[in-house]
Amino acid sequence: MYPFRKIEAKWSKKWQTSKVYEPNLDKAKKPFYNLMMFPYPSAEGLHVGNMYAFTGSDIYGRFKRMSGNDVFEPMGLDGFGIHSENYALKIGKHPAEQAKVSEKNFYKQLQMIGNGFAWNEHLETYDPEYYKWTQWLFIQMYKNGLAYRKKQAVNWCPSCKTVLADEQVEGGKCERCGTIVVKKDLEQWFFKITKYADRLLKNLDKLDWSEKIKIAQRNWIGKSTGSLIQFKISNFKFQNNIEVFTTRPDTIFGATFLAVSPELAREWISAGWSENKEVVEFINKTIKGRGDTAAEAIKEKEGIDSRLKAVNPATGEEIPIWVVNYVLPGVGTGAIMGVPAHDERDMEFAKKFNLPVSNAPLVDADVITKKVKGKRTTNYRLRDWLISRQRYWGPPIPMIYCDKCGWQPVPEKDLPVLLPKIKDFRPTGTDKSPLATHKEFYEVKCPNCKEKARRETDVSDTFLDSAWYYLRYLDPKYKNGLSNPKRIKRWLPVDMYIGGAEHAVLHLLYVRFVALALHDWGYVDFEEPFKQFRGHGLLMKDGAKMSKSKGNVINPDEYIKKFGADAIRMYLMFLSPFEDGGEWRDEGLTGITRFLERVWKMGDQVTGNKQQVTSNWIHAHIKKITEDIETLHYNTCISELMIFLNNLSEKGGTKADFNVFLKLLAPFAPFITEELWSELGNKKSIHSESWPEFNARHIMQKYFDLVIQVNGKVRAKVAAQVGLSESDARKLALKSEKIGNALSNKEVKKVIYVQNKLINFVV
RNA sequence: GCCCGGGUGGCGGAAUGGUUUACGCAGAGGACUUAAAAUCCUUGCCCAAAUUUUGGGUUGUGGGUUCAAAUCCCACCCCGGGCACCA
């Protein structure tokens, strides 16, 4: 085995001191910001899935560096928040203590994987110098009317003991712990992401992002166009109208009832409506039931006739108003027109409760909307971002409540609001954060009137920390704002962002929203933070996602120690296309270790000219690898490198040829290539060298295999000269005995000739 | 139910209208060796006839377009992922 341990340790150190991976952030001429999603240190150490993602991103960065760009590839830790806190709780440590341990472990491991990180710019979201600006961001949201408090039914995770945003509920379960989420009526802080729904949707068309992610975001934003239509209520003293939203105003003649959510009906009760005991009971029961089963789908349609009547504005007919469980609050107006003839759900309901079904004709949507004095409108599925968390390990929300002055932001000069180190950091489960029991924390003076006031004790969502980190990397110590404005101009937006596709509607949506807000406030001149985004696939083991409970987790350290980082990097990238993910199988490593051994030996075998590339066949390899690395098809790059090496040993190559090979291999296996490169007498780091260029002239071959087909079936292959004419090809084909036999006694009806490829006789 | 991927040897995968199975793993045979490991070479789907050649078939299934289909079109089956009484 080649001495990878020695080599990898040696070059890790040298790269650090020689600063190969530190671009000049103020003067770089061709800045290229190569960003990867920073990890949550929510385990003992780095997961091989992290290494998979980082290697794929690093290869791209190294390729761009060798192609003449000043590549900036920073790394940090998304260490604040529920992920890390849950881990600390699990192992019974204080999150602040655990953060120090994780930080050390993660950074040690991140040094080993062979990435070209710009370590000068590392950052941690729990650093007060960082979260000072997360808090500043909250205050700007508040000052610009994008942060507000509201009481409503919100998602509550009984295990994490905190509220969650809609994006953090997956199939009715908590994104973090998998517990079934319930609904609770609570007053919370929200960010008005819905204000940007339309721009978040429209801008997607301009982005060079994985199509999958764009589709997921479009679906999540969920734009639908329809009409708002008022229905008069004929026998109700508290209210004259009900407004419904419908995407099918053209079916209004078939509307035979109105269906309202129990939440809407409850508002009428608060207004004094309590005429019927049964109806009131139904409303209370249904709302309560929702709290228990949370986001679970309603299995059976239930409803009750409210005894109120509405008038269908199209027909003038009086129709009943029902309170039903299948109309949800916060969707549209919380009231719909029931059209059994055109809606499956309304039909199901109508059948169950014997409501009439009318097969009235369809009409033009625009015309009818106008006629009934309705309004054409757009509705979005997207909800505002619930930002409060009743947890400890996060940035305290920088707001103060005063009985006299109401909510006041903490003055910017007083930031950061430091998270105090308390002993009772465990989530309380009482709708309040652990900080709510600490007077020394929450007893403050009102910034406005200086009277006694109370500090907000909730912290903000982890996803706010990561919604702006790419800005901070540019100057992690910057004192006068989020980040250094000159560097923002030079480096942003990010040129390439690579990370997990599971963040499609979480991080990747929030980060776009925050950028839009910063743009509108004048802090950045771009609307979209990432020009390109590519989502990598999932790394599996034994047909399943790696997880500790399944016992199929691969520890990268162990394998790096045994085979070297270069081997693991290459093995991971050789599995399958990077964007598809792949399955880890120990046996597969053999092929790569053999390959690297042969590369090592080749260093001694090549001789001859060092200056000039003599073998023309290498140009085709350069072309293929260059094109495939651009599209992240790393598995085929590695295959091509293997063929290149086979050719070097079969056809024999010079030192110059081998130099080209090493350069092409360098992004994948940075250590061994650097070592061999220096052994061949090169002074500069291979990673600062220029990427090989190919000459199309040399790729042109003289001969090719002419495929001869009869009726589309391959009958023979003969060597032929490139540029062969059709008639010569025909002659050549007929010379072959097989073809002669196949064509004898048959009339050739047609001949198809594809230059430099094949000839097909149709008989 | 809706949306998005995908289905190719024993396995991971390659090929996006023109030679199916590049590259690699595993397997079989051989060389080297006292032996083993390592290394190197050969081999590599199915069926039939003939004895190492010939013919036919083969990219989830069925159909279509085309001189030619893994690739394009239609229908269906299966697997993975996302969304889900969104009005």
PDB file of N, CA, C and O in Angstrom, chain A residues 474-514:
ATOM      1  N   LEU A 474     -18.025  35.973   4.327  1.00  0.00           N
ATOM      2  CA  LEU A 474     -17.159  36.912   3.619  1.00  0.00           C
ATOM      3  C   LEU A 474     -16.349  37.768   4.581  1.00  0.00           C
ATOM      4  O   LEU A 474     -15.319  38.326   4.203  1.00  0.00           O
ATOM      5  N   ASP A 475     -16.822  37.889   5.819  1.00  0.00           N
ATOM      6  CA  ASP A 475     -16.096  38.638   6.839  1.00  0.00           C
ATOM      7  C   ASP A 475     -16.682  38.311   8.209  1.00  0.00           C
ATOM      8  O   ASP A 475     -17.485  39.078   8.742  1.00  0.00           O
ATOM      9  N   PRO A 476     -16.296  37.170   8.776  1.00  0.00           N
ATOM     10  CA  PRO A 476     -16.946  36.697  10.002  1.00  0.00           C
ATOM     11  C   PRO A 476     -16.726  37.608  11.199  1.00  0.00           C
ATOM     12  O   PRO A 476     -17.436  37.498  12.194  1.00  0.00           O
ATOM     13  N   LYS A 477     -15.768  38.521  11.106  1.00  0.00           N
ATOM     14  CA  LYS A 477     -15.497  39.403  12.251  1.00  0.00           C
ATOM     15  C   LYS A 477     -16.002  40.818  11.992  1.00  0.00           C
ATOM     16  O   LYS A 477     -15.711  41.731  12.746  1.00  0.00           O
ATOM     17  N   TYR A 478     -16.741  40.990  10.939  1.00  0.00           N
ATOM     18  CA  TYR A 478     -17.179  42.335  10.564  1.00  0.00           C
ATOM     19  C   TYR A 478     -18.045  42.957  11.662  1.00  0.00           C
ATOM     20  O   TYR A 478     -18.983  42.340  12.150  1.00  0.00           O
ATOM     21  N   LYS A 479     -17.742  44.183  12.035  1.00  0.00           N
ATOM     22  CA  LYS A 479     -18.382  44.795  13.204  1.00  0.00           C
ATOM     23  C   LYS A 479     -19.597  45.656  12.859  1.00  0.00           C
ATOM     24  O   LYS A 479     -20.451  45.892  13.697  1.00  0.00           O
ATOM     25  N   ASN A 480     -19.620  46.201  11.653  1.00  0.00           N
ATOM     26  CA  ASN A 480     -20.609  47.244  11.388  1.00  0.00           C
ATOM     27  C   ASN A 480     -21.846  46.807  10.617  1.00  0.00           C
ATOM     28  O   ASN A 480     -22.563  47.632  10.081  1.00  0.00           O
ATOM     29  N   GLY A 481     -22.063  45.528  10.558  1.00  0.00           N
ATOM     30  CA  GLY A 481     -23.238  45.054   9.837  1.00  0.00           C
ATOM     31  C   GLY A 481     -23.166  43.558   9.641  1.00  0.00           C
ATOM     32  O   GLY A 481     -22.260  42.896  10.146  1.00  0.00           O
ATOM     33  N   LEU A 482     -24.133  43.055   8.863  1.00  0.00           N
ATOM     34  CA  LEU A 482     -24.197  41.619   8.593  1.00  0.00           C
ATOM     35  C   LEU A 482     -22.900  41.097   8.007  1.00  0.00           C
ATOM     36  O   LEU A 482     -22.440  40.018   8.330  1.00  0.00           O
ATOM     37  N   SER A 483     -22.360  41.875   7.075  1.00  0.00           N
ATOM     38  CA  SER A 483     -21.148  41.459   6.400  1.00  0.00           C
ATOM     39  C   SER A 483     -20.520  42.658   5.717  1.00  0.00           C
ATOM     40  O   SER A 483     -21.142  43.712   5.585  1.00  0.00           O
ATOM     41  N   ASN A 484     -19.317  42.465   5.247  1.00  0.00           N
ATOM     42  CA  ASN A 484     -18.541  43.505   4.597  1.00  0.00           C
ATOM     43  C   ASN A 484     -19.147  43.872   3.228  1.00  0.00           C
ATOM     44  O   ASN A 484     -19.150  43.055   2.314  1.00  0.00           O
ATOM     45  N   PRO A 485     -19.676  45.104   3.078  1.00  0.00           N
ATOM     46  CA  PRO A 485     -20.420  45.458   1.852  1.00  0.00           C
ATOM     47  C   PRO A 485     -19.601  45.367   0.566  1.00  0.00           C
ATOM     48  O   PRO A 485     -20.117  44.990  -0.474  1.00  0.00           O
ATOM     49  N   LYS A 486     -18.295  45.713   0.649  1.00  0.00           N
ATOM     50  CA  LYS A 486     -17.451  45.650  -0.556  1.00  0.00           C
ATOM     51  C   LYS A 486     -17.292  44.202  -1.011  1.00  0.00           C
ATOM     52  O   LYS A 486     -17.310  43.907  -2.204  1.00  0.00           O
ATOM     53  N   ARG A 487     -17.126  43.339  -0.037  1.00  0.00           N
ATOM     54  CA  ARG A 487     -16.967  41.921  -0.382  1.00  0.00           C
ATOM     55  C   ARG A 487     -18.282  41.335  -0.889  1.00  0.00           C
ATOM     56  O   ARG A 487     -18.292  40.454  -1.742  1.00  0.00           O
ATOM     57  N   ILE A 488     -19.392  41.822  -0.348  1.00  0.00           N
ATOM     58  CA  ILE A 488     -20.700  41.374  -0.847  1.00  0.00           C
ATOM     59  C   ILE A 488     -20.786  41.671  -2.340  1.00  0.00           C
ATOM     60  O   ILE A 488     -21.183  40.834  -3.139  1.00  0.00           O
ATOM     61  N   LYS A 489     -20.384  42.862  -2.695  1.00  0.00           N
ATOM     62  CA  LYS A 489     -20.427  43.282  -4.107  1.00  0.00           C
ATOM     63  C   LYS A 489     -19.542  42.395  -4.976  1.00  0.00           C
ATOM     64  O   LYS A 489     -19.917  42.011  -6.075  1.00  0.00           O
ATOM     65  N   ARG A 490     -18.364  42.092  -4.458  1.00  0.00           N
ATOM     66  CA  ARG A 490     -17.402  41.326  -5.249  1.00  0.00           C
ATOM     67  C   ARG A 490     -17.789  39.847  -5.386  1.00  0.00           C
ATOM     68  O   ARG A 490     -17.599  39.256  -6.429  1.00  0.00           O
ATOM     69  N   TRP A 491     -18.343  39.279  -4.328  1.00  0.00           N
ATOM     70  CA  TRP A 491     -18.468  37.816  -4.274  1.00  0.00           C
ATOM     71  C   TRP A 491     -19.872  37.260  -4.462  1.00  0.00           C
ATOM     72  O   TRP A 491     -20.036  36.077  -4.739  1.00  0.00           O
ATOM     73  N   LEU A 492     -20.858  38.095  -4.251  1.00  0.00           N
ATOM     74  CA  LEU A 492     -22.213  37.544  -4.277  1.00  0.00           C
ATOM     75  C   LEU A 492     -22.980  37.969  -5.525  1.00  0.00           C
ATOM     76  O   LEU A 492     -22.667  38.977  -6.115  1.00  0.00           O
ATOM     77  N   PRO A 493     -24.006  37.241  -5.961  1.00  0.00           N
ATOM     78  CA  PRO A 493     -24.501  36.029  -5.329  1.00  0.00           C
ATOM     79  C   PRO A 493     -23.550  34.834  -5.476  1.00  0.00           C
ATOM     80  O   PRO A 493     -22.642  34.851  -6.296  1.00  0.00           O
ATOM     81  N   VAL A 494     -23.788  33.825  -4.660  1.00  0.00           N
ATOM     82  CA  VAL A 494     -23.004  32.590  -4.653  1.00  0.00           C
ATOM     83  C   VAL A 494     -23.060  31.962  -6.047  1.00  0.00           C
ATOM     84  O   VAL A 494     -24.116  31.909  -6.670  1.00  0.00           O
ATOM     85  N   ASP A 495     -21.885  31.526  -6.539  1.00  0.00           N
ATOM     86  CA  ASP A 495     -21.836  30.967  -7.891  1.00  0.00           C
ATOM     87  C   ASP A 495     -22.372  29.541  -7.948  1.00  0.00           C
ATOM     88  O   ASP A 495     -23.070  29.188  -8.885  1.00  0.00           O
ATOM     89  N   MET A 496     -21.981  28.742  -6.970  1.00  0.00           N
ATOM     90  CA  MET A 496     -22.469  27.362  -6.960  1.00  0.00           C
ATOM     91  C   MET A 496     -22.763  26.958  -5.529  1.00  0.00           C
ATOM     92  O   MET A 496     -21.935  27.128  -4.651  1.00  0.00           O
ATOM     93  N   TYR A 497     -23.966  26.467  -5.313  1.00  0.00           N
ATOM     94  CA  TYR A 497     -24.366  26.001  -3.987  1.00  0.00           C
ATOM     95  C   TYR A 497     -24.758  24.546  -4.130  1.00  0.00           C
ATOM     96  O   TYR A 497     -25.545  24.202  -5.012  1.00  0.00           O
ATOM     97  N   ILE A 498     -24.193  23.706  -3.272  1.00  0.00           N
ATOM     98  CA  ILE A 498     -24.490  22.280  -3.340  1.00  0.00           C
ATOM     99  C   ILE A 498     -24.924  21.792  -1.969  1.00  0.00           C
ATOM    100  O   ILE A 498     -24.324  22.154  -0.953  1.00  0.00           O
ATOM    101  N   GLY A 499     -25.983  21.022  -1.941  1.00  0.00           N
ATOM    102  CA  GLY A 499     -26.447  20.511  -0.654  1.00  0.00           C
ATOM    103  C   GLY A 499     -27.589  19.527  -0.829  1.00  0.00           C
ATOM    104  O   GLY A 499     -27.927  19.136  -1.944  1.00  0.00           O
ATOM    105  N   GLY A 500     -28.183  19.180   0.287  1.00  0.00           N
ATOM    106  CA  GLY A 500     -29.209  18.151   0.293  1.00  0.00           C
ATOM    107  C   GLY A 500     -30.536  18.637  -0.246  1.00  0.00           C
ATOM    108  O   GLY A 500     -30.968  19.745   0.046  1.00  0.00           O
ATOM    109  N   ALA A 501     -31.171  17.775  -1.024  1.00  0.00           N
ATOM    110  CA  ALA A 501     -32.450  18.129  -1.629  1.00  0.00           C
ATOM    111  C   ALA A 501     -33.564  18.160  -0.583  1.00  0.00           C
ATOM    112  O   ALA A 501     -34.629  18.715  -0.835  1.00  0.00           O
ATOM    113  N   GLU A 502     -33.311  17.604   0.593  1.00  0.00           N
ATOM    114  CA  GLU A 502     -34.354  17.598   1.631  1.00  0.00           C
ATOM    115  C   GLU A 502     -34.650  19.003   2.141  1.00  0.00           C
ATOM    116  O   GLU A 502     -35.638  19.225   2.823  1.00  0.00           O
ATOM    117  N   HIS A 503     -33.798  19.951   1.788  1.00  0.00           N
ATOM    118  CA  HIS A 503     -34.031  21.330   2.232  1.00  0.00           C
ATOM    119  C   HIS A 503     -34.828  22.150   1.226  1.00  0.00           C
ATOM    120  O   HIS A 503     -34.915  23.370   1.355  1.00  0.00           O
ATOM    121  N   ALA A 504     -35.429  21.484   0.261  1.00  0.00           N
ATOM    122  CA  ALA A 504     -36.130  22.172  -0.824  1.00  0.00           C
ATOM    123  C   ALA A 504     -37.086  23.246  -0.335  1.00  0.00           C
ATOM    124  O   ALA A 504     -37.097  24.356  -0.851  1.00  0.00           O
ATOM    125  N   VAL A 505     -37.918  22.935   0.661  1.00  0.00           N
ATOM    126  CA  VAL A 505     -38.877  23.934   1.128  1.00  0.00           C
ATOM    127  C   VAL A 505     -38.558  24.406   2.538  1.00  0.00           C
ATOM    128  O   VAL A 505     -39.365  25.084   3.162  1.00  0.00           O
ATOM    129  N   LEU A 506     -37.382  24.069   3.038  1.00  0.00           N
ATOM    130  CA  LEU A 506     -36.987  24.577   4.354  1.00  0.00           C
ATOM    131  C   LEU A 506     -35.962  25.678   4.116  1.00  0.00           C
ATOM    132  O   LEU A 506     -36.310  26.771   3.704  1.00  0.00           O
ATOM    133  N   HIS A 507     -34.716  25.334   4.371  1.00  0.00           N
ATOM    134  CA  HIS A 507     -33.626  26.282   4.226  1.00  0.00           C
ATOM    135  C   HIS A 507     -33.642  27.039   2.889  1.00  0.00           C
ATOM    136  O   HIS A 507     -33.486  28.252   2.852  1.00  0.00           O
ATOM    137  N   LEU A 508     -33.842  26.288   1.795  1.00  0.00           N
ATOM    138  CA  LEU A 508     -33.720  26.914   0.472  1.00  0.00           C
ATOM    139  C   LEU A 508     -34.835  27.917   0.169  1.00  0.00           C
ATOM    140  O   LEU A 508     -34.703  28.752  -0.707  1.00  0.00           O
ATOM    141  N   LEU A 509     -35.919  27.830   0.902  1.00  0.00           N
ATOM    142  CA  LEU A 509     -36.987  28.812   0.722  1.00  0.00           C
ATOM    143  C   LEU A 509     -36.748  30.006   1.649  1.00  0.00           C
ATOM    144  O   LEU A 509     -36.856  31.156   1.245  1.00  0.00           O
ATOM    145  N   TYR A 510     -36.389  29.721   2.889  1.00  0.00           N
ATOM    146  CA  TYR A 510     -36.152  30.785   3.871  1.00  0.00           C
ATOM    147  C   TYR A 510     -35.013  31.700   3.439  1.00  0.00           C
ATOM    148  O   TYR A 510     -35.076  32.916   3.580  1.00  0.00           O
ATOM    149  N   VAL A 511     -33.958  31.082   2.912  1.00  0.00           N
ATOM    150  CA  VAL A 511     -32.768  31.856   2.557  1.00  0.00           C
ATOM    151  C   VAL A 511     -33.088  32.790   1.382  1.00  0.00           C
ATOM    152  O   VAL A 511     -32.591  33.915   1.314  1.00  0.00           O
ATOM    153  N   ARG A 512     -33.965  32.358   0.503  1.00  0.00           N
ATOM    154  CA  ARG A 512     -34.380  33.205  -0.617  1.00  0.00           C
ATOM    155  C   ARG A 512     -35.241  34.359  -0.109  1.00  0.00           C
ATOM    156  O   ARG A 512     -35.112  35.501  -0.559  1.00  0.00           O
ATOM    157  N   PHE A 513     -36.124  34.060   0.818  1.00  0.00           N
ATOM    158  CA  PHE A 513     -36.982  35.089   1.404  1.00  0.00           C
ATOM    159  C   PHE A 513     -36.150  36.173   2.085  1.00  0.00           C
ATOM    160  O   PHE A 513     -36.352  37.372   1.855  1.00  0.00           O
ATOM    161  N   VAL A 514     -35.193  35.752   2.902  1.00  0.00           N
ATOM    162  CA  VAL A 514     -34.374  36.725   3.634  1.00  0.00           C
ATOM    163  C   VAL A 514     -33.569  37.585   2.651  1.00  0.00           C
ATOM    164  O   VAL A 514     -33.442  38.798   2.840  1.00  0.00           O
TER     165      VAL A 514
END
